[in-house]
Coordinates of C-alpha atoms (C1' of nucleotides) in Angstrom, one line a residue:
Chain A
M1 CA 32.3 13.4 0.4
S2 CA 35.7 13.7 -1.0
A3 CA 38.0 10.7 -1.1
S4 CA 40.7 12.5 0.8
L5 CA 38.3 13.3 3.6
R6 CA 37.1 9.7 3.6
E7 CA 40.7 8.6 4.1
E8 CA 41.5 11.2 6.7
I9 CA 38.7 10.3 9.0
G10 CA 38.8 6.6 8.3
Y11 CA 35.2 6.6 7.1
T12 CA 33.4 3.4 6.4
P13 CA 29.8 3.6 5.5
S14 CA 27.3 2.3 7.9
Y15 CA 25.5 0.5 5.2
T16 CA 26.0 0.4 1.5
L17 CA 23.5 2.2 -0.5
A18 CA 24.9 1.1 -3.9
V19 CA 24.0 -2.5 -3.9
F20 CA 20.2 -2.5 -3.2
C21 CA 19.6 1.1 -3.5
C22 CA 16.1 2.3 -2.5
K23 CA 14.4 4.3 -5.1
I24 CA 12.9 7.4 -3.7
I25 CA 9.4 8.0 -5.1
L26 CA 7.3 10.1 -2.7
M27 CA 4.6 11.0 -5.1
N28 CA 3.9 7.3 -5.7
S29 CA 3.4 6.5 -2.0
E30 CA 1.1 9.5 -1.7
I31 CA -1.1 8.3 -4.5
A32 CA -1.0 4.7 -3.3
K33 CA -2.1 5.8 0.1
I34 CA -5.1 7.7 -1.3
L35 CA -6.2 4.8 -3.6
S36 CA -5.9 2.4 -0.7
E37 CA -8.0 4.6 1.5
M38 CA -10.4 5.0 -1.3
A39 CA -10.6 1.2 -1.5
M40 CA -11.6 1.0 2.2
L41 CA -14.0 3.8 1.9
L42 CA -15.8 2.1 -1.0
E43 CA -15.6 -1.2 0.8
M44 CA -17.5 0.4 3.7
K45 CA -20.3 1.4 1.6
G46 CA -20.6 -2.1 0.2
V47 CA -19.6 -1.1 -3.3
P48 CA -18.8 -4.3 -5.1
F49 CA -15.6 -5.1 -7.0
K50 CA -14.3 -1.5 -7.0
P51 CA -12.4 -1.8 -3.8
R52 CA -10.3 -4.6 -5.1
A53 CA -9.5 -2.5 -8.2
Y54 CA -8.4 0.5 -6.2
E55 CA -6.4 -1.7 -3.7
K56 CA -4.6 -3.4 -6.5
A57 CA -3.8 -0.2 -8.2
A58 CA -2.4 1.1 -4.9
V59 CA -0.1 -1.9 -4.5
I60 CA 1.1 -1.5 -8.1
I61 CA 1.8 2.3 -7.8
E62 CA 3.5 1.7 -4.4
T63 CA 5.9 -0.8 -5.9
L64 CA 6.5 1.0 -9.2
E65 CA 10.1 1.4 -10.1
E66 CA 9.6 4.7 -11.8
D67 CA 8.3 8.0 -10.5
I68 CA 4.7 8.1 -11.7
R69 CA 5.1 11.7 -12.8
D70 CA 7.8 10.7 -15.2
T71 CA 5.6 7.9 -16.6
Y72 CA 2.8 10.5 -17.0
K73 CA 5.3 13.1 -18.6
K74 CA 6.4 10.5 -21.2
G75 CA 3.0 9.6 -22.7
G76 CA 0.2 11.2 -20.6
L77 CA -2.9 9.3 -19.7
K78 CA -2.2 6.6 -22.2
S79 CA 1.1 5.6 -20.6
L80 CA -0.6 5.4 -17.2
M81 CA -3.2 3.1 -18.7
D82 CA -0.4 1.0 -20.1
I83 CA 0.4 -0.1 -16.6
S84 CA -1.4 -3.5 -16.0
G85 CA -4.0 -2.9 -13.3
I86 CA -4.6 0.8 -14.1
G87 CA -7.5 1.6 -16.4
Q88 CA -9.0 4.8 -17.6
G89 CA -10.8 5.6 -14.4
I90 CA -7.8 5.4 -12.1
A91 CA -5.4 6.8 -14.7
E92 CA -7.6 10.0 -14.7
K93 CA -7.5 10.2 -10.9
I94 CA -3.7 9.9 -11.0
E95 CA -3.6 12.7 -13.6
E96 CA -5.9 14.8 -11.4
Y97 CA -3.6 14.4 -8.5
I98 CA -0.4 15.2 -10.4
K99 CA -2.1 18.3 -11.8
T100 CA -4.0 19.5 -8.8
K101 CA -2.5 17.7 -5.8
Q102 CA -6.0 16.3 -4.9
I103 CA -8.6 13.8 -6.1
K104 CA -12.1 15.1 -5.9
D105 CA -13.8 11.7 -5.6
Y106 CA -11.5 11.0 -2.7
E107 CA -12.4 14.3 -1.0
H108 CA -16.0 13.5 -1.5
L109 CA -15.8 10.0 0.0
K110 CA -13.9 11.4 3.0
K111 CA -16.6 14.0 3.6
Q112 CA -19.2 11.2 3.6
V113 CA -17.3 9.1 6.2
P114 CA -14.8 11.4 7.9
V115 CA -13.0 8.7 9.9
D116 CA -9.4 7.7 10.3
V117 CA -9.8 4.6 8.2
G118 CA -6.1 4.0 7.9
G119 CA -5.5 4.1 11.6
L120 CA -8.5 2.2 12.6
T121 CA -8.0 -0.6 10.2
S122 CA -4.5 -1.1 11.4
I123 CA -6.0 -2.6 14.5
E124 CA -6.0 -6.4 14.1
S125 CA -9.4 -7.8 13.3
L126 CA -10.9 -4.5 12.5
G127 CA -11.8 -4.0 8.8
P128 CA -13.6 -1.3 6.8
K129 CA -17.1 -2.8 7.4
S130 CA -16.7 -2.7 11.2
V131 CA -15.2 0.8 11.0
Y132 CA -18.2 2.0 9.2
K133 CA -20.6 0.4 11.7
L134 CA -18.7 1.9 14.6
Y135 CA -18.9 5.4 12.9
K136 CA -22.6 5.1 12.0
K137 CA -23.8 3.7 15.4
L138 CA -21.4 5.4 17.9
G139 CA -19.8 8.2 15.9
I140 CA -16.4 6.7 16.4
K141 CA -13.8 8.4 14.1
T142 CA -10.4 7.7 15.7
V143 CA -8.5 5.0 17.5
G144 CA -8.7 7.0 20.7
Q145 CA -12.5 7.2 20.5
L146 CA -12.7 3.5 19.9
E147 CA -10.5 2.7 23.0
K148 CA -12.7 4.9 25.1
A149 CA -16.0 3.3 23.9
A150 CA -14.5 -0.2 24.3
K151 CA -13.4 0.4 27.8
A152 CA -16.8 1.8 28.7
G153 CA -18.4 -1.4 27.3
K154 CA -20.3 0.4 24.7
L155 CA -19.4 -2.1 21.7
R156 CA -20.9 -5.2 23.1
D157 CA -24.4 -4.0 22.4
L158 CA -23.7 -3.4 18.8
E159 CA -25.0 -5.9 16.3
G160 CA -22.1 -8.3 15.4
F161 CA -20.0 -7.2 18.3
G162 CA -19.8 -8.9 21.8
E163 CA -17.7 -8.9 24.9
K164 CA -15.0 -10.9 23.2
S165 CA -14.6 -8.6 20.3
E166 CA -14.5 -5.6 22.6
K167 CA -11.6 -7.3 24.5
K168 CA -9.9 -8.3 21.2
L169 CA -10.0 -4.7 19.9
L170 CA -8.6 -3.4 23.3
K171 CA -5.8 -5.9 22.9
G172 CA -5.2 -4.9 19.4
I173 CA -5.1 -1.2 20.3
E174 CA -2.6 -1.9 23.1
F175 CA -0.5 -3.8 20.7
L176 CA -0.5 -1.0 18.3
K177 CA 0.5 1.4 21.1
T178 CA 3.6 -0.6 22.0
G179 CA 4.9 0.3 18.6
Q180 CA 3.5 3.8 18.6
G181 CA 5.9 6.5 17.6
R182 CA 8.2 4.0 16.2
F183 CA 8.6 3.4 12.4
I184 CA 9.4 0.2 10.6
L185 CA 12.9 0.9 9.3
G186 CA 12.5 -0.7 5.9
F187 CA 9.5 1.4 5.1
V188 CA 10.9 4.8 6.1
R189 CA 14.4 4.2 4.6
P190 CA 13.5 5.7 1.2
T191 CA 12.5 9.0 3.0
I192 CA 15.6 8.9 5.1
N193 CA 17.9 8.1 2.2
S194 CA 16.3 10.9 0.1
I195 CA 17.0 13.4 2.8
L196 CA 20.6 12.2 3.3
E197 CA 21.3 12.2 -0.4
R198 CA 20.1 15.7 -0.7
L199 CA 22.2 16.8 2.2
R200 CA 25.3 15.2 0.8
K201 CA 24.8 17.0 -2.5
L202 CA 24.9 20.5 -0.8
P203 CA 28.3 22.2 -1.7
Y204 CA 28.8 23.2 1.8
V205 CA 28.3 19.8 3.3
E206 CA 31.3 17.6 3.6
M207 CA 29.5 14.7 5.0
A208 CA 26.2 13.5 6.4
E209 CA 25.6 10.3 8.1
P210 CA 22.7 8.6 10.1
A211 CA 23.4 7.7 13.6
G212 CA 21.1 6.0 16.3
S213 CA 18.9 3.0 15.7
I214 CA 19.1 3.6 12.0
R215 CA 22.8 3.0 12.1
R216 CA 22.4 0.1 14.3
M217 CA 19.8 -1.1 11.7
Q218 CA 17.2 -1.9 14.4
E219 CA 13.8 -3.3 13.2
T220 CA 12.0 -0.2 14.1
I221 CA 13.2 3.4 14.8
G222 CA 11.9 6.1 17.0
D223 CA 13.4 9.1 15.3
L224 CA 16.0 10.2 12.7
D225 CA 19.4 11.3 13.9
I226 CA 21.7 12.9 11.3
L227 CA 25.3 14.1 11.9
A228 CA 26.8 16.4 9.3
I229 CA 30.2 18.0 8.8
S230 CA 30.2 21.5 7.4
K231 CA 32.1 24.8 7.8
E232 CA 28.8 26.7 7.3
P233 CA 26.4 25.1 9.9
E234 CA 23.8 27.8 9.6
K235 CA 23.3 27.1 6.0
V236 CA 22.9 23.4 6.5
I237 CA 20.3 24.0 9.3
D238 CA 18.5 26.5 7.0
Y239 CA 18.3 23.9 4.3
F240 CA 17.0 21.2 6.7
V241 CA 14.2 23.3 8.1
K242 CA 13.0 24.3 4.6
M243 CA 13.0 20.9 3.1
P244 CA 9.5 19.9 1.8
E245 CA 9.3 17.1 4.5
A246 CA 9.8 19.6 7.3
A247 CA 6.4 20.0 9.0
H248 CA 7.2 21.5 12.3
I249 CA 10.3 23.0 14.1
Y250 CA 10.7 22.1 17.7
G251 CA 13.9 24.1 18.2
Q252 CA 16.6 25.5 16.0
G253 CA 20.1 26.7 17.0
P254 CA 23.2 27.5 15.1
T255 CA 24.5 23.9 15.0
K256 CA 21.5 21.8 15.9
V257 CA 17.9 21.6 15.0
N258 CA 15.0 19.4 15.9
I259 CA 11.9 19.1 13.6
R260 CA 9.0 16.9 12.9
L261 CA 8.8 15.5 9.4
N262 CA 5.4 15.3 7.5
N263 CA 5.3 11.5 7.9
G264 CA 5.1 12.1 11.7
M265 CA 8.7 11.2 12.5
D266 CA 10.9 13.5 14.5
A267 CA 14.3 14.3 13.0
D268 CA 17.5 15.8 14.7
L269 CA 20.3 17.3 12.8
R270 CA 23.7 18.2 14.3
V271 CA 26.3 19.9 12.4
L272 CA 29.9 19.1 13.6
K273 CA 33.6 19.8 13.1
P274 CA 35.7 16.9 11.6
A275 CA 37.6 16.7 14.9
S276 CA 34.7 15.4 16.9
F277 CA 32.8 13.6 14.2
G278 CA 33.8 10.1 15.3
A279 CA 33.0 10.9 18.9
A280 CA 29.6 12.2 17.9
L281 CA 28.9 9.2 15.7
Q282 CA 29.9 6.9 18.5
Y283 CA 27.9 8.8 21.1
F284 CA 24.7 9.0 19.0
T285 CA 24.9 5.6 17.6
G286 CA 24.6 4.0 21.1
D287 CA 22.8 2.0 22.1
K288 CA 22.6 3.4 25.7
Y289 CA 23.9 0.4 27.4
H290 CA 26.8 0.0 25.1
N291 CA 27.7 3.6 25.7
I292 CA 27.5 3.3 29.5
A293 CA 29.8 0.3 29.4
L294 CA 32.2 2.1 27.2
R295 CA 32.3 5.3 29.3
E296 CA 33.0 3.0 32.3
I297 CA 36.1 1.6 30.6
A298 CA 37.2 5.1 29.7
V299 CA 36.9 6.2 33.4
R300 CA 39.0 3.1 34.5
K301 CA 41.7 4.1 32.0
G302 CA 41.7 7.7 33.3
Y303 CA 39.7 9.2 30.3
K304 CA 36.4 11.0 29.9
L305 CA 34.3 10.0 27.0
N306 CA 31.6 12.3 25.6
E307 CA 30.1 13.3 22.3
Y308 CA 33.0 15.6 21.5
G309 CA 35.7 13.2 22.1
L310 CA 37.8 11.1 24.4
Y311 CA 39.7 13.3 26.8
K312 CA 42.6 13.0 29.1
G313 CA 42.1 15.9 31.5
K314 CA 41.2 18.7 29.1
K315 CA 43.4 17.3 26.2
L316 CA 41.5 15.6 23.3
A317 CA 42.9 12.1 23.0
A318 CA 40.6 10.9 20.2
G319 CA 37.5 12.0 18.4
K320 CA 37.9 12.1 14.7
T321 CA 37.0 8.5 14.0
E322 CA 35.2 5.9 16.0
E323 CA 38.0 3.5 15.4
E324 CA 40.7 5.6 17.3
I325 CA 38.3 5.9 20.2
Y326 CA 37.7 2.2 20.5
K327 CA 41.5 1.6 20.0
K328 CA 42.5 4.0 22.8
L329 CA 40.1 2.1 25.0
G330 CA 41.9 -1.1 24.1
L331 CA 39.1 -2.4 22.0
E332 CA 38.7 -3.6 18.4
L333 CA 36.1 -1.4 16.5
I334 CA 32.7 -2.9 17.0
P335 CA 30.2 -2.9 14.1
P336 CA 27.2 -0.6 14.9
E337 CA 24.7 -3.5 14.5
I338 CA 25.9 -5.4 17.5
R339 CA 26.4 -2.5 19.9
T340 CA 24.0 -3.6 22.6
N341 CA 26.2 -4.5 25.5
S342 CA 25.5 -8.2 25.1
G343 CA 29.0 -9.6 25.0
E344 CA 30.4 -7.6 22.1
I345 CA 32.6 -5.3 24.3
E346 CA 34.2 -8.4 26.0
S347 CA 34.8 -9.9 22.5
A348 CA 36.3 -6.7 21.2
L349 CA 38.6 -6.7 24.1
R350 CA 39.8 -10.3 23.5
Q351 CA 40.3 -9.6 19.9
A352 CA 42.4 -6.5 20.5
Q353 CA 44.5 -8.6 22.9
G354 CA 44.9 -11.4 20.3
K355 CA 43.0 -13.9 22.5
P356 CA 40.5 -16.4 21.2
G357 CA 36.7 -15.6 21.4
G358 CA 37.0 -12.3 19.5
L359 CA 34.4 -10.5 17.5
P360 CA 32.7 -12.6 14.9
Q361 CA 33.4 -12.0 11.2
L362 CA 29.9 -10.7 10.4
I363 CA 28.2 -11.3 7.1
D364 CA 28.7 -8.3 4.7
Y365 CA 26.0 -6.3 3.0
G366 CA 26.0 -7.5 -0.6
S367 CA 27.3 -11.0 0.0
L368 CA 24.0 -12.8 -0.8
K369 CA 24.1 -14.6 -4.2
G370 CA 20.6 -15.8 -4.3
D371 CA 17.1 -15.3 -2.9
L372 CA 15.2 -18.4 -1.7
Q373 CA 11.7 -17.0 -1.4
V374 CA 10.3 -15.2 -4.3
Q375 CA 6.5 -15.0 -5.2
T376 CA 5.2 -14.3 -8.7
N377 CA 1.9 -13.5 -10.3
W378 CA 1.2 -17.2 -10.4
T379 CA -0.1 -16.5 -6.9
D380 CA -0.1 -13.4 -4.9
G381 CA 3.0 -11.7 -6.5
Q382 CA 2.7 -8.7 -8.7
N383 CA 5.2 -9.8 -11.4
S384 CA 5.8 -12.6 -13.8
I385 CA 8.6 -15.1 -13.3
K386 CA 10.6 -13.5 -16.0
E387 CA 10.2 -10.0 -14.5
M388 CA 11.3 -11.2 -11.1
A389 CA 14.3 -13.0 -12.5
E390 CA 15.4 -10.0 -14.4
A391 CA 14.9 -7.7 -11.4
A392 CA 16.9 -10.1 -9.2
K393 CA 19.7 -10.1 -11.7
K394 CA 19.7 -6.3 -11.7
S395 CA 20.0 -6.4 -7.9
G396 CA 23.2 -8.5 -8.3
L397 CA 21.8 -11.8 -7.6
E398 CA 23.0 -15.0 -9.3
Y399 CA 19.9 -17.1 -8.7
I400 CA 16.4 -17.1 -7.3
V401 CA 13.9 -19.8 -6.2
I402 CA 10.3 -19.3 -7.3
T403 CA 8.2 -20.2 -4.3
D404 CA 4.6 -19.6 -4.9
H405 CA 2.0 -20.6 -2.4
T406 CA 0.5 -24.1 -2.5
K407 CA -3.2 -25.0 -2.7
F408 CA -4.4 -24.4 0.8
L409 CA -4.2 -20.7 0.4
A410 CA -6.9 -20.2 -2.0
M411 CA -6.8 -16.4 -1.9
T412 CA -3.4 -16.6 -3.7
G413 CA -4.7 -19.1 -6.2
G414 CA -2.4 -21.5 -4.5
L415 CA -0.8 -24.1 -6.8
D416 CA -2.0 -27.7 -6.8
E417 CA 0.0 -30.6 -8.0
K418 CA -1.0 -30.0 -11.6
K419 CA -0.4 -26.2 -11.7
L420 CA 2.9 -26.8 -9.9
L421 CA 4.0 -29.0 -12.7
R422 CA 2.9 -26.4 -15.3
Q423 CA 4.8 -23.7 -13.5
M424 CA 7.9 -25.9 -13.6
K425 CA 7.6 -26.2 -17.3
E426 CA 7.1 -22.4 -17.5
I427 CA 10.3 -21.9 -15.5
D428 CA 12.2 -24.0 -18.0
R429 CA 10.9 -22.0 -20.8
V430 CA 11.6 -18.6 -19.1
Q431 CA 15.1 -19.8 -18.2
K432 CA 15.9 -20.0 -21.9
E433 CA 15.0 -16.4 -22.3
V434 CA 17.0 -15.0 -19.5
N435 CA 20.8 -15.1 -19.2
G436 CA 23.0 -14.7 -16.2
I437 CA 20.5 -15.8 -13.6
K438 CA 19.5 -19.3 -12.6
I439 CA 15.9 -19.8 -11.7
L440 CA 15.3 -22.6 -9.4
K441 CA 12.0 -24.4 -8.7
G442 CA 10.4 -24.2 -5.4
A443 CA 7.3 -23.6 -3.4
E444 CA 6.0 -22.0 -0.2
V445 CA 4.1 -25.0 1.2
N446 CA 1.5 -24.7 3.9
I447 CA 2.1 -26.6 7.0
L448 CA -1.2 -28.2 8.1
K449 CA -2.3 -28.3 11.7
D450 CA -0.8 -31.8 12.0
G451 CA 2.6 -30.8 10.5
R452 CA 2.0 -32.3 7.2
P453 CA 2.5 -30.3 4.0
D454 CA -0.8 -29.4 2.0
I455 CA 0.6 -30.9 -1.1
S456 CA 1.9 -34.4 -2.0
D457 CA 5.4 -35.4 -1.1
E458 CA 5.6 -36.8 -4.6
A459 CA 5.1 -33.2 -6.0
L460 CA 7.5 -31.7 -3.5
A461 CA 10.2 -34.1 -4.4
K462 CA 10.3 -32.8 -7.9
L463 CA 11.3 -29.2 -6.7
D464 CA 14.8 -27.9 -6.1
V465 CA 13.9 -26.0 -2.8
V466 CA 10.8 -26.4 -0.6
G467 CA 10.0 -23.9 2.2
G468 CA 7.3 -24.8 4.7
A469 CA 5.2 -22.1 6.4
V470 CA 2.4 -21.7 8.8
H471 CA -0.6 -19.8 7.3
S472 CA -3.5 -20.9 9.4
N473 CA -4.3 -21.9 13.1
F474 CA -2.0 -19.3 14.5
N475 CA -3.2 -19.6 18.0
L476 CA -2.4 -23.3 18.8
S477 CA -0.8 -23.9 22.2
E478 CA 2.9 -23.6 22.3
K479 CA 3.3 -27.4 22.6
E480 CA 1.0 -28.0 19.6
Q481 CA 2.6 -25.4 17.5
T482 CA 6.1 -26.5 18.2
Q483 CA 5.1 -30.1 17.5
R484 CA 3.5 -29.0 14.2
L485 CA 6.7 -27.2 13.1
I486 CA 9.0 -30.0 14.2
G487 CA 6.8 -32.4 12.3
A488 CA 7.3 -30.3 9.2
M489 CA 11.1 -30.3 9.7
E490 CA 11.0 -34.1 9.8
N491 CA 9.6 -34.1 6.3
P492 CA 12.4 -35.1 4.0
N493 CA 11.2 -32.6 1.3
I494 CA 10.9 -29.5 3.4
D495 CA 14.3 -27.9 3.3
I496 CA 13.6 -24.5 5.0
I497 CA 11.0 -23.2 7.5
F498 CA 9.8 -19.9 6.1
H499 CA 8.4 -17.4 8.6
P500 CA 9.5 -19.4 11.7
T501 CA 7.7 -17.0 14.1
G502 CA 4.9 -15.7 12.0
R503 CA 5.1 -12.2 13.5
V504 CA 4.1 -9.0 11.7
I505 CA 5.9 -6.1 13.3
Q506 CA 3.5 -3.7 15.0
K507 CA 0.6 -5.7 13.7
R508 CA 0.6 -9.4 14.9
E509 CA 2.4 -11.1 17.7
P510 CA 4.5 -14.2 16.9
Y511 CA 2.8 -17.4 17.3
K512 CA 3.6 -19.3 20.5
V513 CA 6.5 -21.6 19.7
D514 CA 9.4 -23.0 21.8
M515 CA 12.3 -21.5 19.8
D516 CA 14.9 -23.5 21.6
A517 CA 13.2 -26.8 20.7
L518 CA 12.8 -25.6 17.1
I519 CA 16.5 -24.8 16.9
K520 CA 17.4 -28.2 18.2
A521 CA 15.1 -29.9 15.8
A522 CA 16.4 -27.8 12.9
K523 CA 19.9 -29.0 13.8
R524 CA 18.9 -32.6 14.0
T525 CA 16.8 -32.6 10.8
K526 CA 19.2 -30.3 8.9
T527 CA 16.4 -27.9 8.2
I528 CA 17.2 -24.3 7.4
L529 CA 15.6 -21.5 9.3
E530 CA 14.7 -18.4 7.4
I531 CA 15.4 -14.8 8.3
D532 CA 12.7 -13.2 6.3
A533 CA 14.0 -9.8 5.2
Y534 CA 10.6 -8.2 4.5
P535 CA 10.6 -5.0 6.6
S536 CA 7.6 -5.9 8.8
R537 CA 8.4 -9.5 9.0
L538 CA 12.1 -10.2 10.0
D539 CA 10.8 -13.4 11.5
L540 CA 13.9 -14.4 13.4
K541 CA 14.9 -11.9 16.0
D542 CA 18.6 -11.1 16.8
Q543 CA 18.4 -13.3 19.9
H544 CA 17.0 -16.2 17.9
I545 CA 19.7 -15.9 15.2
R546 CA 22.4 -15.9 17.8
K547 CA 21.0 -19.0 19.3
A548 CA 20.8 -20.6 15.9
V549 CA 24.3 -19.7 15.0
E550 CA 25.6 -21.1 18.3
A551 CA 23.8 -24.3 17.7
G552 CA 25.2 -24.5 14.2
V553 CA 21.8 -24.2 12.4
K554 CA 22.0 -22.9 8.9
L555 CA 20.1 -19.8 8.0
S556 CA 18.7 -18.3 4.7
I557 CA 18.0 -14.6 4.1
D558 CA 15.1 -14.1 1.8
S559 CA 13.3 -11.1 0.5
D560 CA 9.9 -12.7 0.4
A561 CA 9.6 -10.5 -2.7
H562 CA 6.1 -10.0 -4.0
S563 CA 7.2 -7.4 -6.5
I564 CA 10.4 -6.4 -8.5
S565 CA 11.1 -3.6 -6.1
H566 CA 11.2 -5.9 -3.0
F567 CA 14.8 -7.2 -3.6
Q568 CA 16.1 -4.1 -2.0
Y569 CA 14.9 -5.5 1.3
L570 CA 17.4 -8.3 1.3
E571 CA 19.8 -5.7 2.9
L572 CA 17.6 -5.5 5.9
G573 CA 17.8 -9.4 6.3
V574 CA 21.6 -9.1 6.2
A575 CA 21.4 -6.3 8.9
Q576 CA 19.3 -8.6 11.0
A577 CA 21.7 -11.5 10.5
K578 CA 24.5 -9.2 11.6
R579 CA 22.6 -8.2 14.7
G580 CA 22.4 -11.9 15.4
W581 CA 26.2 -12.4 15.1
A582 CA 25.9 -14.4 11.9
S583 CA 28.8 -14.8 9.6
K584 CA 28.7 -15.5 5.9
N585 CA 29.1 -19.3 6.5
D586 CA 25.9 -19.4 8.6
V587 CA 23.9 -18.2 5.6
V588 CA 23.3 -20.7 2.8
N589 CA 22.4 -18.2 0.1
T590 CA 25.8 -16.7 0.3
K591 CA 26.9 -19.7 -1.6
N592 CA 26.6 -20.1 -5.3
W593 CA 23.5 -22.3 -6.3
P594 CA 25.2 -25.6 -6.8
E595 CA 26.9 -25.2 -3.4
M596 CA 23.7 -24.0 -1.8
L597 CA 21.8 -27.0 -2.9
K598 CA 24.2 -29.2 -1.0
F599 CA 22.8 -27.8 2.3
L600 CA 19.4 -29.0 1.4
K601 CA 17.9 -32.4 2.3
Chain B
dG1 C1' -12.8 -0.1 -12.0
dC2 C1' -10.3 -3.6 -14.6
dC3 C1' -9.6 -7.1 -17.9
dG4 C1' -9.7 -10.3 -22.2
dT5 C1' -6.8 -17.5 -26.6
dT6 C1' -14.1 -17.7 -22.1
dT7 C1' -12.0 -10.2 -25.4
dT8 C1' -15.8 -4.9 -25.3
dC9 C1' -19.6 -7.5 -21.5
dG10 C1' -19.7 -10.2 -17.7
dG11 C1' -17.1 -11.9 -14.7
dC12 C1' -14.0 -10.6 -10.8
dC13 C1' -9.6 -15.8 -5.6
dC14 C1' -12.1 -18.4 -1.9
dG15 C1' -11.6 -21.2 2.4
dA16 C1' -10.7 -21.1 7.5
dC17 C1' -11.5 -18.8 11.4
dT18 C1' -13.8 -16.0 14.8
dG19 C1' -17.5 -14.3 17.1
dT20 C1' -21.6 -13.7 16.6
dT21 C1' -25.2 -16.1 15.6
dT22 C1' -28.7 -20.4 15.0
dT23 C1' -27.0 -19.5 9.4
dC24 C1' -23.9 -15.6 8.9
dA25 C1' -20.8 -11.3 8.3
dG26 C1' -16.4 -9.8 8.6
dT27 C1' -11.5 -10.5 8.5
dC28 C1' -7.4 -12.6 7.1
dG29 C1' -4.2 -14.7 4.2

DNA sequence: GCCGTTTTCGGCCCGACTGTTTTCAGTCG
């Protein structure tokens, strides 16, 4: 987009791509997916140790910074094997995929057990072993078939299954369905950004912008809406339907097309004239309730508002930019993230009239100076302390807190008091090697059932930042769970509650907890609540954040990074904070580190 | 299949929880 056009239409990007830009590496995710499926298929057959090697390799490739094809081009098989976690066997399979677009061993395994292993294992409590049993005994290959069998009571007679597991699986399937057809924003953004970037590069495209739930930065999105400006719409449409991601065309017209992408997501593209771009952007950004309220205001003022513009009779009154439309309606421009008709229109009205109670000054993308939850290969992270620090610095951060798990979580090799001390020494050593970023010492401490941390207070007192999190006993009663978390908040060493709801989007419900009581206790004990920015976590929902902000509770936005590529997710945490009406001052890690430390206990 | 100041073989994170059992297998983190 040219600078003059940007100025002409008053364009402001819906989110900044520059700060935490997503690297688009589609081949890597394809290979990672295959390796991860191979891991499950091998696990089914009871093959020892190999599954873990494949799973590990899958994660490594998924989070690789570089396109694996480039790695391969540089030094062939050897450069693949130079990646820690990739040996000769898997390197050869990657080479085979790059050359032939398939892996024979994988095809062979799939032939032996032709089930939708990815789909089935995404049901909570269902792993590869059970999937295999269900296939062998009942011939179940898909989630649909499993649901049918469970409803017919056919599972309870299987060895290792009973009535309860039947019910649990049905519940898991139901939960999956509520998210069906929706995609977790953070996970599909690389694909979306890749498409947008290619569209923007076309010589006949002046501009291309996402609308809908993507622009509102919702946690999950149903489909992809793209608006473009071009004088040659047919050419744009033609390019769009011929993209490698285009799997199916539902309908195609001269200025509008609707396709299905190869990742299962539907995508709409509309090509517009500059005069109605703002109106279209407003109309397709929504949400529905916000738009209805806006149209009502328009009617009261004698206008008609639609996707082509704001009209007085037949005369176009506004349409080029969103700002002029809002202005004509007597409103301040409302940021896309808070367009939900939950008070933002009234606030925009007050602000335009110069009255108190206007729109909040929302936190900006790129305003985070630090990250308070970072895991390393001391526990379940992929990278070393140094690698994480350098990646964080590259993302524009001034400091990070190393927060590896403590001892209760044995799977992660959780740190005990001794190992924690050793890590602290290591951080001091690494700090001498890296400039321009401060590495603070911390931990993600497990909160035991009774609210106590799983590691001594003496050890915790030595750390700069301590986050407490629930990692077990998820299904306590609301009263017990709330008591447990408040107990943790009362600990003088626990500064932040990590994962305050414990949910995993589309996978696990949040644990039962009285959020109002939690917010109240956080205020009283000066405990920070975390907005976890990891795409499938986003622990605090927008409503929770709004309540916390109103109560004056401080928040932190953390990537929960387990790999160097995860710092890009911080942007999603900022989006979540925006949706919860949070300003920069509500978030402690917008401060530099000495200032941030002052907010801790 | 991967890895190595326990290096080219022999280990490979392990405890809690659940639902099924009556001593354990599978899943999760």
